[in-house]
Every structure is written in structure tokens, then in C-alpha cells.
Coordinates of C-alpha atoms in Angstrom, one line a residue:
M607 CA 109.9 63.7 107.7
A608 CA 109.4 59.9 107.8
V609 CA 110.8 59.2 104.4
A610 CA 113.8 61.6 105.0
L611 CA 114.6 60.0 108.3
L612 CA 114.4 56.5 106.9
I613 CA 116.5 57.3 103.9
R614 CA 119.0 59.1 106.0
G615 CA 119.2 56.0 108.2
G616 CA 120.2 53.9 105.2
M617 CA 116.9 52.3 104.3
P618 CA 116.4 51.5 100.6
Y619 CA 114.2 54.2 98.8
G620 CA 111.4 51.9 97.9
I621 CA 110.9 50.6 101.5
A622 CA 111.3 54.1 102.9
M623 CA 108.7 55.4 100.6
L624 CA 106.3 52.6 101.3
L625 CA 106.7 53.0 105.1
A626 CA 106.2 56.8 104.8
V627 CA 102.9 56.2 102.8
L628 CA 101.9 53.7 105.5
M629 CA 102.4 56.3 108.1
G630 CA 100.0 58.5 106.1
V631 CA 97.6 55.6 106.2
A632 CA 98.0 55.4 110.0
C633 CA 97.2 59.1 110.3
G634 CA 94.1 58.5 108.2
V635 CA 93.1 55.6 110.6
L636 CA 93.7 57.8 113.6
N637 CA 91.6 60.6 112.2
S638 CA 88.9 58.1 111.2
F639 CA 88.9 56.6 114.7
V640 CA 88.6 60.0 116.3
V641 CA 85.8 61.1 114.0
T642 CA 83.7 58.0 113.6
I643 CA 84.2 56.2 116.9
L644 CA 84.9 59.0 119.4
G645 CA 82.4 61.3 117.6
I646 CA 84.5 64.4 117.6
V647 CA 83.6 67.0 114.9
P648 CA 85.8 66.3 111.9
F649 CA 87.3 69.9 111.7
I650 CA 88.4 69.7 115.4
A651 CA 89.6 66.1 115.1
T652 CA 91.8 66.6 112.1
L653 CA 93.1 70.0 113.3
G654 CA 93.9 68.4 116.7
T655 CA 95.7 65.4 115.2
N656 CA 97.6 67.8 112.9
Y657 CA 98.9 69.8 115.9
L658 CA 99.6 66.6 117.9
L659 CA 101.7 65.1 115.2
R660 CA 103.5 68.4 114.4
G661 CA 104.4 68.6 118.1
I662 CA 105.8 65.1 118.1
I663 CA 107.8 65.8 115.0
L664 CA 109.2 69.0 116.5
L665 CA 110.2 67.2 119.7
V666 CA 111.8 64.3 117.9
M667 CA 113.7 66.5 115.4
N668 CA 114.4 69.4 117.8
G669 CA 113.1 71.6 115.0
I670 CA 116.1 70.8 112.8
P671 CA 115.4 70.0 109.1
I672 CA 117.0 67.1 107.2
S673 CA 118.7 68.2 104.0
G674 CA 121.1 66.9 101.4
L675 CA 119.3 63.7 100.6
D676 CA 120.7 61.6 97.9
P677 CA 120.1 63.1 94.5
D678 CA 119.0 59.7 93.2
F679 CA 115.9 60.0 95.4
G680 CA 115.0 63.2 93.7
W681 CA 113.8 61.6 90.5
I682 CA 110.3 61.1 91.9
G683 CA 109.7 64.8 92.5
N684 CA 112.0 66.3 89.9
G685 CA 112.0 63.8 87.0
R686 CA 110.4 64.5 83.7
I687 CA 109.2 62.7 80.6
G688 CA 111.2 64.3 77.9
D689 CA 111.8 68.0 78.8
V690 CA 108.1 68.7 79.0
L691 CA 106.1 66.6 81.5
P692 CA 107.2 66.6 85.2
Y693 CA 106.5 63.4 87.2
P694 CA 104.5 65.2 89.9
V695 CA 102.1 66.3 87.2
I696 CA 101.7 62.6 86.1
W697 CA 101.2 61.5 89.7
M698 CA 98.5 64.2 90.2
S699 CA 96.8 63.3 86.9
V700 CA 96.6 59.7 87.9
V701 CA 95.0 60.7 91.3
V702 CA 92.6 63.0 89.5
V703 CA 91.5 60.4 87.1
V704 CA 91.1 57.7 89.8
M705 CA 89.2 60.0 92.1
A706 CA 86.9 61.2 89.2
V707 CA 86.0 57.7 88.3
I708 CA 85.3 56.8 92.0
L709 CA 83.2 60.0 92.6
R710 CA 81.3 59.9 89.3
K711 CA 80.9 56.2 88.4
M712 CA 81.0 54.2 91.7
R713 CA 78.5 53.8 94.5
L714 CA 81.2 54.9 96.9
G715 CA 81.3 58.3 95.2
R716 CA 77.5 58.7 95.4
D717 CA 77.7 57.7 99.1
I718 CA 80.4 60.4 99.7
F719 CA 78.3 63.1 98.0
A720 CA 75.3 62.0 100.0
I721 CA 77.1 62.2 103.3
G722 CA 78.5 65.5 102.4
S723 CA 75.1 66.9 101.5
N724 CA 73.2 65.5 104.5
E725 CA 74.7 62.8 106.7
Q726 CA 71.4 62.0 108.4
A727 CA 69.5 61.7 105.1
A728 CA 72.3 59.5 103.7
F729 CA 72.1 57.2 106.8
L730 CA 68.3 57.0 106.4
S731 CA 68.8 56.2 102.7
G732 CA 70.9 53.1 103.6
V733 CA 74.4 54.5 103.2
D734 CA 76.9 52.9 105.6
V735 CA 78.1 56.3 106.9
K736 CA 80.8 55.0 109.2
K737 CA 82.3 52.7 106.6
T738 CA 82.3 55.4 104.0
K739 CA 83.9 57.9 106.4
W740 CA 86.6 55.3 107.2
L741 CA 87.4 54.9 103.5
V742 CA 87.5 58.6 102.9
Y743 CA 89.9 59.2 105.8
L744 CA 92.1 56.2 104.7
A745 CA 92.2 57.7 101.2
S746 CA 93.1 61.1 102.5
G747 CA 95.9 59.7 104.7
T748 CA 97.3 57.7 101.9
L749 CA 97.3 60.6 99.5
C750 CA 98.9 62.8 102.2
G751 CA 101.6 60.2 102.6
I752 CA 102.2 60.1 98.8
A753 CA 102.3 63.9 98.7
G754 CA 104.8 64.0 101.5
V755 CA 107.1 61.6 99.6
I756 CA 106.8 63.6 96.4
L757 CA 107.5 66.9 98.2
T758 CA 110.5 65.5 100.1
S759 CA 111.9 64.1 96.8
R760 CA 111.3 67.4 95.0
L761 CA 113.1 69.4 97.7
S762 CA 115.7 66.8 98.7
S763 CA 115.0 67.8 102.2
A764 CA 112.3 67.7 104.9
A765 CA 111.6 70.3 107.6
P766 CA 109.5 69.8 110.7
T767 CA 107.8 73.1 109.9
A768 CA 107.1 72.3 106.3
C769 CA 103.6 73.1 105.1
E770 CA 102.8 75.2 108.2
G771 CA 99.8 77.3 107.5
Y772 CA 98.4 75.0 104.9
D773 CA 95.7 74.0 107.3
T774 CA 94.3 77.6 107.7
T775 CA 94.2 78.6 104.0

């Protein structure tokens, strides 16, 4: 919704996309704060912020989708290299490679696995659990912001009810 609102308001595509991704980062910061500082269980915290933000979007937009975005914006989600390789596949491949390197070759990846296996044991082993959680939630928010931009570009529209039910599947 953010990127669609900004583009509809006349903002250049690049700035609108950057601001939308930064809104994803802000959501990651919010979730990280709720989990690491307030100590709320991650499932409840992320589900709660999801419903809170969905409610705000529904109020702001009155449940009305934005459609008919400029076709020039659609290249991010609909473009192809040749007639074979869609850009979203390239974006996903880059994310997969980067995350595979982080998870398999870097200390951060080992720390993430350690926290996921046993948070208390990871802490006792010297893992900075709070810092690692902050980084994971920031990465998650950033990737959600990027995914939102790609989806909006692909559909040339944004609906306040988009992706409903994804949180329960």
C-alpha cells in the first residue's frame, strides 16, 4: 500500500520504492522491539503487529484498493530477461544466495541456528541473543518491504486486504 500511495501521489518510483522498503524495516524494528525489549512471545508479537498494521491500513484506505498504477512501474514485477527469466525470479535468487551464504558461512548464521535450537544454550555459549534477534527481525522487515514492492509492481495495484490469510498458512 505504501508504494502505491506514494506513486499515486506523484513521487518518483525510486524514492517511493525506497520509502516502502524503509517502512518494512520500520515494521521489523517494531517487531524486534516488542519481542526483545517487551519480552512478548514472537508468535503473538508478530501476529499482533500484523493485525494492528492491517487495521490502520483499512482505516486509512477505507478498504478501497489502489489500481491502475503507471505501467512503467510494472517492469520490476513483470519484466524479463529475454523471454525466459522473470525479474522476480532473479530477485528471489539473489535473496536465496545471500541468505544461504549468511546462514552457512557466517557467524551470524550459526548464531541464528543456535538461537532457534535452544535460546538459553545459545546465550550460555556466548551468543548475543538480543542483537541477533534484532538483525533477524530487521532482515525480515526489509525482505517484506521488498516483496511488497515487487507484488505491487507485478499486479499494478495494491489492496488493503492483499495477502490476507498468509499468516495462518
